Amino acid sequence: MTIKMIATDIDGTLVNDNKEISPKTLAALKAARKKGVFVVLCTGRPVSGVKPYLEQLGLTQDENYVITYNGALATNIASGQVVVSNTLDYSDFTKLDSLSHELNVHGQAIQPSSDLYVTTPDISYYTVLDSFYTKMPLHYRPQAQIPTEFPMAKYMWADEPAAIDQALPNLPTAIKEDYYTVRSEGWFFEFMHKDAHKGKTTLELANKLGIKPHEILTAGDQQNDLTLIQAGFGVAMGNAIPEIKDLAQYVTADNNHDGLGLAVEKFVL
């Protein structure tokens, strides 16, 4: 097996529970990059939220790419050029934001520019945390003041898990059909363009780089990694949910015991 791209999730996969890349995993990924293998981080975060990891891995120069917002964008890190884009528009925003109000759940809109918008002054605790940890500027605007030119990378519910549990059974079938939806955390439920998911964007990026699916090693642990695992030779973390393990070709150690690094050593180096 010849691997030319490693596409990996971050939380629960690349990093341990302390949000750190272990020395073994860091060394393995740097060795893979030195060998000419593309290392692509695939995350629900914006670029600003993963910059420290990109810098640590040495991926901020030359031809390196990152997949953000769970697949809405793939970007050349050095130039900032977007090479794959699957975003939403103002009509999507008004539809999804109005639905949030109807279902009494906190919502937030995230633009490709990494600006985060809410339309109620009662801002969710989880929105504040999201803004803080991902370095996204947080803006409050009543829905009527949002400009009609309003691209969105994704729309999210950000609320107590119990509030999302209560809202989900009332999610209209048309919404489920029109958007790619995923519960990325207990307190986050995401709405994205139908084609915006980690797996499809990974394959689109790989195709642009002349890389075939069997030349990609993918790694993940959570529900929003299901399509990623299926996009290449899938590696499930030891801490992964059962659905990920069932789809994967290999189950490695967990994220606190160098699982990704061990898989890279075994299949890439």
PDB file of C-alpha atoms in Angstrom:
ATOM      1  CA  MET A   1       0.000   0.000   0.000  1.00  0.00           C
ATOM      2  CA  THR A   2       1.354   3.417  -1.011  1.00  0.00           C
ATOM      3  CA  ILE A   3      -0.168   6.284   0.934  1.00  0.00           C
ATOM      4  CA  LYS A   4       0.135   9.780  -0.566  1.00  0.00           C
ATOM      5  CA  MET A   5      -2.253  11.662   1.734  1.00  0.00           C
ATOM      6  CA  ILE A   6      -3.141  11.454   5.422  1.00  0.00           C
ATOM      7  CA  ALA A   7      -6.509  13.092   6.147  1.00  0.00           C
ATOM      8  CA  THR A   8      -7.114  13.248   9.868  1.00  0.00           C
ATOM      9  CA  ASP A   9      -9.661  14.584  12.293  1.00  0.00           C
ATOM     10  CA  ILE A  10      -8.253  16.678  15.153  1.00  0.00           C
ATOM     11  CA  ASP A  11     -10.144  16.307  18.439  1.00  0.00           C
ATOM     12  CA  GLY A  12     -10.031  12.746  19.716  1.00  0.00           C
ATOM     13  CA  THR A  13      -7.719  11.732  16.856  1.00  0.00           C
ATOM     14  CA  LEU A  14      -4.715  13.983  16.185  1.00  0.00           C
ATOM     15  CA  VAL A  15      -4.661  15.324  19.742  1.00  0.00           C
ATOM     16  CA  ASN A  16      -5.026  13.722  23.149  1.00  0.00           C
ATOM     17  CA  ASP A  17      -7.572  14.728  25.762  1.00  0.00           C
ATOM     18  CA  ASN A  18      -5.302  17.624  26.773  1.00  0.00           C
ATOM     19  CA  LYS A  19      -5.583  18.941  23.180  1.00  0.00           C
ATOM     20  CA  GLU A  20      -1.898  18.170  22.556  1.00  0.00           C
ATOM     21  CA  ILE A  21      -0.193  16.301  19.719  1.00  0.00           C
ATOM     22  CA  SER A  22       1.904  13.569  21.334  1.00  0.00           C
ATOM     23  CA  PRO A  23       5.638  13.480  20.523  1.00  0.00           C
ATOM     24  CA  LYS A  24       5.264  10.121  18.713  1.00  0.00           C
ATOM     25  CA  THR A  25       2.368  11.319  16.563  1.00  0.00           C
ATOM     26  CA  LEU A  26       4.123  14.606  15.802  1.00  0.00           C
ATOM     27  CA  ALA A  27       7.307  12.804  14.747  1.00  0.00           C
ATOM     28  CA  ALA A  28       5.390  10.316  12.576  1.00  0.00           C
ATOM     29  CA  LEU A  29       3.447  13.025  10.733  1.00  0.00           C
ATOM     30  CA  LYS A  30       6.549  15.149  10.173  1.00  0.00           C
ATOM     31  CA  ALA A  31       8.349  12.084   8.795  1.00  0.00           C
ATOM     32  CA  ALA A  32       5.418  11.399   6.471  1.00  0.00           C
ATOM     33  CA  ARG A  33       5.437  14.992   5.210  1.00  0.00           C
ATOM     34  CA  LYS A  34       9.206  14.793   4.655  1.00  0.00           C
ATOM     35  CA  LYS A  35       8.521  11.689   2.572  1.00  0.00           C
ATOM     36  CA  GLY A  36       6.202  13.752   0.346  1.00  0.00           C
ATOM     37  CA  VAL A  37       2.914  12.624   1.876  1.00  0.00           C
ATOM     38  CA  PHE A  38       0.276  15.352   2.216  1.00  0.00           C
ATOM     39  CA  VAL A  39      -0.957  15.787   5.794  1.00  0.00           C
ATOM     40  CA  VAL A  40      -4.436  17.338   5.768  1.00  0.00           C
ATOM     41  CA  LEU A  41      -6.260  18.288   8.955  1.00  0.00           C
ATOM     42  CA  CYS A  42     -10.041  17.844   8.622  1.00  0.00           C
ATOM     43  CA  THR A  43     -12.001  19.729  11.229  1.00  0.00           C
ATOM     44  CA  GLY A  44     -15.234  21.444  12.118  1.00  0.00           C
ATOM     45  CA  ARG A  45     -13.196  24.451  13.216  1.00  0.00           C
ATOM     46  CA  PRO A  46     -12.133  27.478  11.132  1.00  0.00           C
ATOM     47  CA  VAL A  47      -8.496  27.893  10.076  1.00  0.00           C
ATOM     48  CA  SER A  48      -7.941  30.256  13.010  1.00  0.00           C
ATOM     49  CA  GLY A  49      -8.938  27.472  15.385  1.00  0.00           C
ATOM     50  CA  VAL A  50      -6.293  25.045  14.085  1.00  0.00           C
ATOM     51  CA  LYS A  51      -3.415  27.420  13.337  1.00  0.00           C
ATOM     52  CA  PRO A  52      -1.304  26.303  16.340  1.00  0.00           C
ATOM     53  CA  TYR A  53      -1.474  22.682  15.143  1.00  0.00           C
ATOM     54  CA  LEU A  54      -0.628  23.656  11.555  1.00  0.00           C
ATOM     55  CA  GLU A  55       2.400  25.571  12.816  1.00  0.00           C
ATOM     56  CA  GLN A  56       3.485  22.709  15.069  1.00  0.00           C
ATOM     57  CA  LEU A  57       3.279  20.265  12.161  1.00  0.00           C
ATOM     58  CA  GLY A  58       5.135  22.622   9.812  1.00  0.00           C
ATOM     59  CA  LEU A  59       2.191  22.914   7.421  1.00  0.00           C
ATOM     60  CA  THR A  60       1.983  26.695   7.026  1.00  0.00           C
ATOM     61  CA  GLN A  61       4.307  26.983   4.022  1.00  0.00           C
ATOM     62  CA  ASP A  62       4.601  25.496   0.538  1.00  0.00           C
ATOM     63  CA  GLU A  63       1.779  23.330  -0.839  1.00  0.00           C
ATOM     64  CA  ASN A  64      -0.236  22.309   2.212  1.00  0.00           C
ATOM     65  CA  TYR A  65      -3.989  22.221   2.673  1.00  0.00           C
ATOM     66  CA  VAL A  66      -6.583  22.195   5.455  1.00  0.00           C
ATOM     67  CA  ILE A  67     -10.242  21.152   5.379  1.00  0.00           C
ATOM     68  CA  THR A  68     -12.387  23.284   7.677  1.00  0.00           C
ATOM     69  CA  TYR A  69     -16.022  23.608   8.813  1.00  0.00           C
ATOM     70  CA  ASN A  70     -16.489  19.829   8.495  1.00  0.00           C
ATOM     71  CA  GLY A  71     -15.841  19.973   4.758  1.00  0.00           C
ATOM     72  CA  ALA A  72     -17.384  23.265   3.656  1.00  0.00           C
ATOM     73  CA  LEU A  73     -13.958  24.575   2.600  1.00  0.00           C
ATOM     74  CA  ALA A  74     -10.562  23.236   1.580  1.00  0.00           C
ATOM     75  CA  THR A  75      -7.875  25.909   1.613  1.00  0.00           C
ATOM     76  CA  ASN A  76      -4.245  26.312   0.601  1.00  0.00           C
ATOM     77  CA  ILE A  77      -2.774  27.286   3.964  1.00  0.00           C
ATOM     78  CA  ALA A  78       0.081  29.461   2.700  1.00  0.00           C
ATOM     79  CA  SER A  79      -1.857  31.464   0.094  1.00  0.00           C
ATOM     80  CA  GLY A  80      -5.319  31.364   1.653  1.00  0.00           C
ATOM     81  CA  GLN A  81      -6.759  30.272  -1.705  1.00  0.00           C
ATOM     82  CA  VAL A  82      -9.965  28.244  -1.373  1.00  0.00           C
ATOM     83  CA  VAL A  83      -9.704  25.193  -3.631  1.00  0.00           C
ATOM     84  CA  VAL A  84     -12.974  23.446  -2.669  1.00  0.00           C
ATOM     85  CA  SER A  85     -16.065  25.378  -1.564  1.00  0.00           C
ATOM     86  CA  ASN A  86     -19.513  24.156  -0.533  1.00  0.00           C
ATOM     87  CA  THR A  87     -21.146  27.059   1.308  1.00  0.00           C
ATOM     88  CA  LEU A  88     -24.644  28.329   2.149  1.00  0.00           C
ATOM     89  CA  ASP A  89     -26.300  31.692   1.421  1.00  0.00           C
ATOM     90  CA  TYR A  90     -28.672  34.248   2.940  1.00  0.00           C
ATOM     91  CA  SER A  91     -31.815  32.261   2.146  1.00  0.00           C
ATOM     92  CA  ASP A  92     -30.348  29.276   4.001  1.00  0.00           C
ATOM     93  CA  PHE A  93     -29.497  31.543   6.909  1.00  0.00           C
ATOM     94  CA  THR A  94     -32.991  32.991   7.302  1.00  0.00           C
ATOM     95  CA  LYS A  95     -34.604  29.561   6.976  1.00  0.00           C
ATOM     96  CA  LEU A  96     -32.350  27.899   9.563  1.00  0.00           C
ATOM     97  CA  ASP A  97     -32.240  30.816  11.966  1.00  0.00           C
ATOM     98  CA  SER A  98     -36.026  31.184  11.961  1.00  0.00           C
ATOM     99  CA  LEU A  99     -36.317  27.457  12.628  1.00  0.00           C
ATOM    100  CA  SER A 100     -34.027  27.830  15.647  1.00  0.00           C
ATOM    101  CA  HIS A 101     -36.332  30.489  17.069  1.00  0.00           C
ATOM    102  CA  GLU A 102     -39.383  28.304  16.432  1.00  0.00           C
ATOM    103  CA  LEU A 103     -37.823  25.297  18.186  1.00  0.00           C
ATOM    104  CA  ASN A 104     -36.472  27.392  21.064  1.00  0.00           C
ATOM    105  CA  VAL A 105     -32.847  26.374  20.574  1.00  0.00           C
ATOM    106  CA  HIS A 106     -29.822  28.687  20.362  1.00  0.00           C
ATOM    107  CA  GLY A 107     -28.369  29.031  16.871  1.00  0.00           C
ATOM    108  CA  GLN A 108     -25.247  30.560  15.367  1.00  0.00           C
ATOM    109  CA  ALA A 109     -24.082  31.293  11.830  1.00  0.00           C
ATOM    110  CA  ILE A 110     -20.437  30.987  10.823  1.00  0.00           C
ATOM    111  CA  GLN A 111     -19.094  32.746   7.746  1.00  0.00           C
ATOM    112  CA  PRO A 112     -16.152  31.565   5.613  1.00  0.00           C
ATOM    113  CA  SER A 113     -14.297  34.614   6.987  1.00  0.00           C
ATOM    114  CA  SER A 114     -14.494  32.961  10.442  1.00  0.00           C
ATOM    115  CA  ASP A 115     -16.962  35.504  11.819  1.00  0.00           C
ATOM    116  CA  LEU A 116     -19.632  34.089  14.113  1.00  0.00           C
ATOM    117  CA  TYR A 117     -23.115  35.658  14.211  1.00  0.00           C
ATOM    118  CA  VAL A 118     -26.060  35.273  16.584  1.00  0.00           C
ATOM    119  CA  THR A 119     -29.429  36.997  16.271  1.00  0.00           C
ATOM    120  CA  THR A 120     -30.607  36.957  19.894  1.00  0.00           C
ATOM    121  CA  PRO A 121     -29.017  38.863  22.798  1.00  0.00           C
ATOM    122  CA  ASP A 122     -29.426  35.753  24.952  1.00  0.00           C
ATOM    123  CA  ILE A 123     -26.161  34.229  23.743  1.00  0.00           C
ATOM    124  CA  SER A 124     -25.502  30.561  24.445  1.00  0.00           C
ATOM    125  CA  TYR A 125     -22.675  29.582  26.778  1.00  0.00           C
ATOM    126  CA  TYR A 126     -21.538  27.146  24.081  1.00  0.00           C
ATOM    127  CA  THR A 127     -21.391  29.912  21.472  1.00  0.00           C
ATOM    128  CA  VAL A 128     -19.140  31.963  23.745  1.00  0.00           C
ATOM    129  CA  LEU A 129     -16.879  28.946  24.276  1.00  0.00           C
ATOM    130  CA  ASP A 130     -16.802  28.233  20.540  1.00  0.00           C
ATOM    131  CA  SER A 131     -15.788  31.822  19.820  1.00  0.00           C
ATOM    132  CA  PHE A 132     -13.092  31.752  22.487  1.00  0.00           C
ATOM    133  CA  TYR A 133     -11.465  28.451  21.560  1.00  0.00           C
ATOM    134  CA  THR A 134     -11.581  28.922  17.780  1.00  0.00           C
ATOM    135  CA  LYS A 135     -10.634  32.639  17.854  1.00  0.00           C
ATOM    136  CA  MET A 136     -13.744  33.568  15.847  1.00  0.00           C
ATOM    137  CA  PRO A 137     -15.027  37.130  16.437  1.00  0.00           C
ATOM    138  CA  LEU A 138     -18.565  37.001  17.866  1.00  0.00           C
ATOM    139  CA  HIS A 139     -21.228  39.415  16.556  1.00  0.00           C
ATOM    140  CA  TYR A 140     -24.813  40.045  17.653  1.00  0.00           C
ATOM    141  CA  ARG A 141     -27.218  41.313  14.985  1.00  0.00           C
ATOM    142  CA  PRO A 142     -31.016  40.993  14.905  1.00  0.00           C
ATOM    143  CA  GLN A 143     -31.983  38.838  11.940  1.00  0.00           C
ATOM    144  CA  ALA A 144     -33.483  41.855  10.123  1.00  0.00           C
ATOM    145  CA  GLN A 145     -30.083  43.586  10.184  1.00  0.00           C
ATOM    146  CA  ILE A 146     -28.170  40.732   8.558  1.00  0.00           C
ATOM    147  CA  PRO A 147     -27.150  41.770   4.995  1.00  0.00           C
ATOM    148  CA  THR A 148     -28.609  39.792   2.102  1.00  0.00           C
ATOM    149  CA  GLU A 149     -25.061  39.080   0.916  1.00  0.00           C
ATOM    150  CA  PHE A 150     -24.337  36.650   3.728  1.00  0.00           C
ATOM    151  CA  PRO A 151     -22.320  33.541   2.829  1.00  0.00           C
ATOM    152  CA  MET A 152     -22.218  30.835   5.489  1.00  0.00           C
ATOM    153  CA  ALA A 153     -19.772  27.998   5.966  1.00  0.00           C
ATOM    154  CA  LYS A 154     -22.354  26.391   8.242  1.00  0.00           C
ATOM    155  CA  TYR A 155     -25.212  27.057  10.636  1.00  0.00           C
ATOM    156  CA  MET A 156     -25.225  25.429  14.056  1.00  0.00           C
ATOM    157  CA  TRP A 157     -27.367  24.819  17.062  1.00  0.00           C
ATOM    158  CA  ALA A 158     -25.241  25.544  20.110  1.00  0.00           C
ATOM    159  CA  ASP A 159     -27.126  24.689  23.270  1.00  0.00           C
ATOM    160  CA  GLU A 160     -27.513  22.337  26.199  1.00  0.00           C
ATOM    161  CA  PRO A 161     -27.624  18.709  24.988  1.00  0.00           C
ATOM    162  CA  ALA A 162     -31.102  18.340  26.491  1.00  0.00           C
ATOM    163  CA  ALA A 163     -32.359  21.330  24.472  1.00  0.00           C
ATOM    164  CA  ILE A 164     -31.013  19.823  21.243  1.00  0.00           C
ATOM    165  CA  ASP A 165     -32.482  16.424  22.172  1.00  0.00           C
ATOM    166  CA  GLN A 166     -35.863  18.103  22.541  1.00  0.00           C
ATOM    167  CA  ALA A 167     -35.600  20.019  19.249  1.00  0.00           C
ATOM    168  CA  LEU A 168     -34.382  17.197  16.997  1.00  0.00           C
ATOM    169  CA  PRO A 169     -37.657  15.208  16.794  1.00  0.00           C
ATOM    170  CA  ASN A 170     -39.298  18.383  15.460  1.00  0.00           C
ATOM    171  CA  LEU A 171     -36.725  18.936  12.711  1.00  0.00           C
ATOM    172  CA  PRO A 172     -38.697  19.087   9.426  1.00  0.00           C
ATOM    173  CA  THR A 173     -38.027  16.322   6.918  1.00  0.00           C
ATOM    174  CA  ALA A 174     -37.377  18.935   4.216  1.00  0.00           C
ATOM    175  CA  ILE A 175     -34.504  20.363   6.263  1.00  0.00           C
ATOM    176  CA  LYS A 176     -32.948  16.908   6.637  1.00  0.00           C
ATOM    177  CA  GLU A 177     -33.216  16.439   2.882  1.00  0.00           C
ATOM    178  CA  ASP A 178     -31.881  19.876   1.926  1.00  0.00           C
ATOM    179  CA  TYR A 179     -28.799  19.917   4.174  1.00  0.00           C
ATOM    180  CA  TYR A 180     -26.028  17.694   5.403  1.00  0.00           C
ATOM    181  CA  THR A 181     -26.619  17.523   9.155  1.00  0.00           C
ATOM    182  CA  VAL A 182     -24.445  16.109  11.895  1.00  0.00           C
ATOM    183  CA  ARG A 183     -24.297  16.206  15.663  1.00  0.00           C
ATOM    184  CA  SER A 184     -20.605  16.953  16.110  1.00  0.00           C
ATOM    185  CA  GLU A 185     -20.840  17.217  19.916  1.00  0.00           C
ATOM    186  CA  GLY A 186     -23.610  16.773  22.453  1.00  0.00           C
ATOM    187  CA  TRP A 187     -24.038  20.554  22.484  1.00  0.00           C
ATOM    188  CA  PHE A 188     -23.567  21.157  18.722  1.00  0.00           C
ATOM    189  CA  PHE A 189     -25.827  20.199  15.817  1.00  0.00           C
ATOM    190  CA  GLU A 190     -24.644  21.406  12.408  1.00  0.00           C
ATOM    191  CA  PHE A 191     -26.353  22.261   9.119  1.00  0.00           C
ATOM    192  CA  MET A 192     -24.184  22.424   6.006  1.00  0.00           C
ATOM    193  CA  HIS A 193     -24.365  22.340   2.236  1.00  0.00           C
ATOM    194  CA  LYS A 194     -25.409  18.891   1.038  1.00  0.00           C
ATOM    195  CA  ASP A 195     -21.924  18.350  -0.401  1.00  0.00           C
ATOM    196  CA  ALA A 196     -20.077  19.767   2.616  1.00  0.00           C
ATOM    197  CA  HIS A 197     -18.720  16.844   4.550  1.00  0.00           C
ATOM    198  CA  LYS A 198     -15.232  15.669   5.333  1.00  0.00           C
ATOM    199  CA  GLY A 199     -15.272  12.638   3.050  1.00  0.00           C
ATOM    200  CA  LYS A 200     -16.417  14.323  -0.152  1.00  0.00           C
ATOM    201  CA  THR A 201     -14.131  17.326   0.302  1.00  0.00           C
ATOM    202  CA  THR A 202     -11.170  15.047   1.038  1.00  0.00           C
ATOM    203  CA  LEU A 203     -11.816  13.181  -2.219  1.00  0.00           C
ATOM    204  CA  GLU A 204     -12.243  16.438  -4.181  1.00  0.00           C
ATOM    205  CA  LEU A 205      -8.966  17.793  -2.809  1.00  0.00           C
ATOM    206  CA  ALA A 206      -7.174  14.508  -3.454  1.00  0.00           C
ATOM    207  CA  ASN A 207      -8.433  14.480  -7.043  1.00  0.00           C
ATOM    208  CA  LYS A 208      -7.051  17.987  -7.597  1.00  0.00           C
ATOM    209  CA  LEU A 209      -3.687  16.714  -6.325  1.00  0.00           C
ATOM    210  CA  GLY A 210      -3.768  13.602  -8.517  1.00  0.00           C
ATOM    211  CA  ILE A 211      -4.256  11.260  -5.561  1.00  0.00           C
ATOM    212  CA  LYS A 212      -6.586   8.230  -5.752  1.00  0.00           C
ATOM    213  CA  PRO A 213      -8.857   7.083  -2.885  1.00  0.00           C
ATOM    214  CA  HIS A 214      -6.754   3.976  -2.175  1.00  0.00           C
ATOM    215  CA  GLU A 215      -3.748   6.287  -1.666  1.00  0.00           C
ATOM    216  CA  ILE A 216      -5.415   8.137   1.232  1.00  0.00           C
ATOM    217  CA  LEU A 217      -5.205   7.157   4.897  1.00  0.00           C
ATOM    218  CA  THR A 218      -8.112   8.633   6.838  1.00  0.00           C
ATOM    219  CA  ALA A 219      -8.482   8.738  10.623  1.00  0.00           C
ATOM    220  CA  GLY A 220     -11.292   9.739  12.952  1.00  0.00           C
ATOM    221  CA  ASP A 221     -13.382   8.961  15.995  1.00  0.00           C
ATOM    222  CA  GLN A 222     -16.809  10.662  15.931  1.00  0.00           C
ATOM    223  CA  GLN A 223     -20.028  10.827  13.910  1.00  0.00           C
ATOM    224  CA  ASN A 224     -18.793  13.712  11.763  1.00  0.00           C
ATOM    225  CA  ASP A 225     -15.889  11.459  10.673  1.00  0.00           C
ATOM    226  CA  LEU A 226     -18.104   8.736   9.172  1.00  0.00           C
ATOM    227  CA  THR A 227     -17.743  10.010   5.604  1.00  0.00           C
ATOM    228  CA  LEU A 228     -14.035  10.679   6.157  1.00  0.00           C
ATOM    229  CA  ILE A 229     -13.381   7.081   7.213  1.00  0.00           C
ATOM    230  CA  GLN A 230     -15.052   5.884   4.010  1.00  0.00           C
ATOM    231  CA  ALA A 231     -12.990   8.198   1.774  1.00  0.00           C
ATOM    232  CA  GLY A 232      -9.809   6.124   1.971  1.00  0.00           C
ATOM    233  CA  PHE A 233      -8.071   3.450   4.025  1.00  0.00           C
ATOM    234  CA  GLY A 234      -9.999   4.113   7.216  1.00  0.00           C
ATOM    235  CA  VAL A 235      -8.283   4.056  10.598  1.00  0.00           C
ATOM    236  CA  ALA A 236     -10.531   4.186  13.656  1.00  0.00           C
ATOM    237  CA  MET A 237      -9.130   5.435  16.922  1.00  0.00           C
ATOM    238  CA  GLY A 238      -9.408   3.125  19.924  1.00  0.00           C
ATOM    239  CA  ASN A 239     -11.700   5.728  21.464  1.00  0.00           C
ATOM    240  CA  ALA A 240     -13.928   5.914  18.361  1.00  0.00           C
ATOM    241  CA  ILE A 241     -17.674   5.353  18.396  1.00  0.00           C
ATOM    242  CA  PRO A 242     -18.757   1.828  17.291  1.00  0.00           C
ATOM    243  CA  GLU A 243     -20.009   3.067  13.893  1.00  0.00           C
ATOM    244  CA  ILE A 244     -16.520   4.355  13.035  1.00  0.00           C
ATOM    245  CA  LYS A 245     -14.879   1.092  14.104  1.00  0.00           C
ATOM    246  CA  ASP A 246     -17.342  -0.903  12.003  1.00  0.00           C
ATOM    247  CA  LEU A 247     -16.487   1.112   8.868  1.00  0.00           C
ATOM    248  CA  ALA A 248     -12.710   1.235   9.354  1.00  0.00           C
ATOM    249  CA  GLN A 249     -10.149  -1.122   7.857  1.00  0.00           C
ATOM    250  CA  TYR A 250      -7.997  -0.853  10.984  1.00  0.00           C
ATOM    251  CA  VAL A 251      -8.517   0.050  14.637  1.00  0.00           C
ATOM    252  CA  THR A 252      -5.514   1.657  16.318  1.00  0.00           C
ATOM    253  CA  ALA A 253      -4.796   2.688  19.908  1.00  0.00           C
ATOM    254  CA  ASP A 254      -6.760   5.538  21.466  1.00  0.00           C
ATOM    255  CA  ASN A 255      -5.871   9.223  21.202  1.00  0.00           C
ATOM    256  CA  ASN A 256      -4.149   9.215  24.594  1.00  0.00           C
ATOM    257  CA  HIS A 257      -1.798   6.397  23.539  1.00  0.00           C
ATOM    258  CA  ASP A 258      -0.374   7.594  20.199  1.00  0.00           C
ATOM    259  CA  GLY A 259      -3.064   5.913  18.100  1.00  0.00           C
ATOM    260  CA  LEU A 260      -2.602   8.083  15.020  1.00  0.00           C
ATOM    261  CA  GLY A 261       1.185   8.029  15.242  1.00  0.00           C
ATOM    262  CA  LEU A 262       1.214   4.228  15.488  1.00  0.00           C
ATOM    263  CA  ALA A 263      -1.037   3.923  12.424  1.00  0.00           C
ATOM    264  CA  VAL A 264       1.163   6.288  10.403  1.00  0.00           C
ATOM    265  CA  GLU A 265       4.260   4.300  11.380  1.00  0.00           C
ATOM    266  CA  LYS A 266       2.554   1.044  10.364  1.00  0.00           C
ATOM    267  CA  PHE A 267       0.999   2.067   7.049  1.00  0.00           C
ATOM    268  CA  VAL A 268       2.927   5.113   5.789  1.00  0.00           C
ATOM    269  CA  LEU A 269       6.544   5.128   6.975  1.00  0.00           C
TER     270      LEU A 269
END
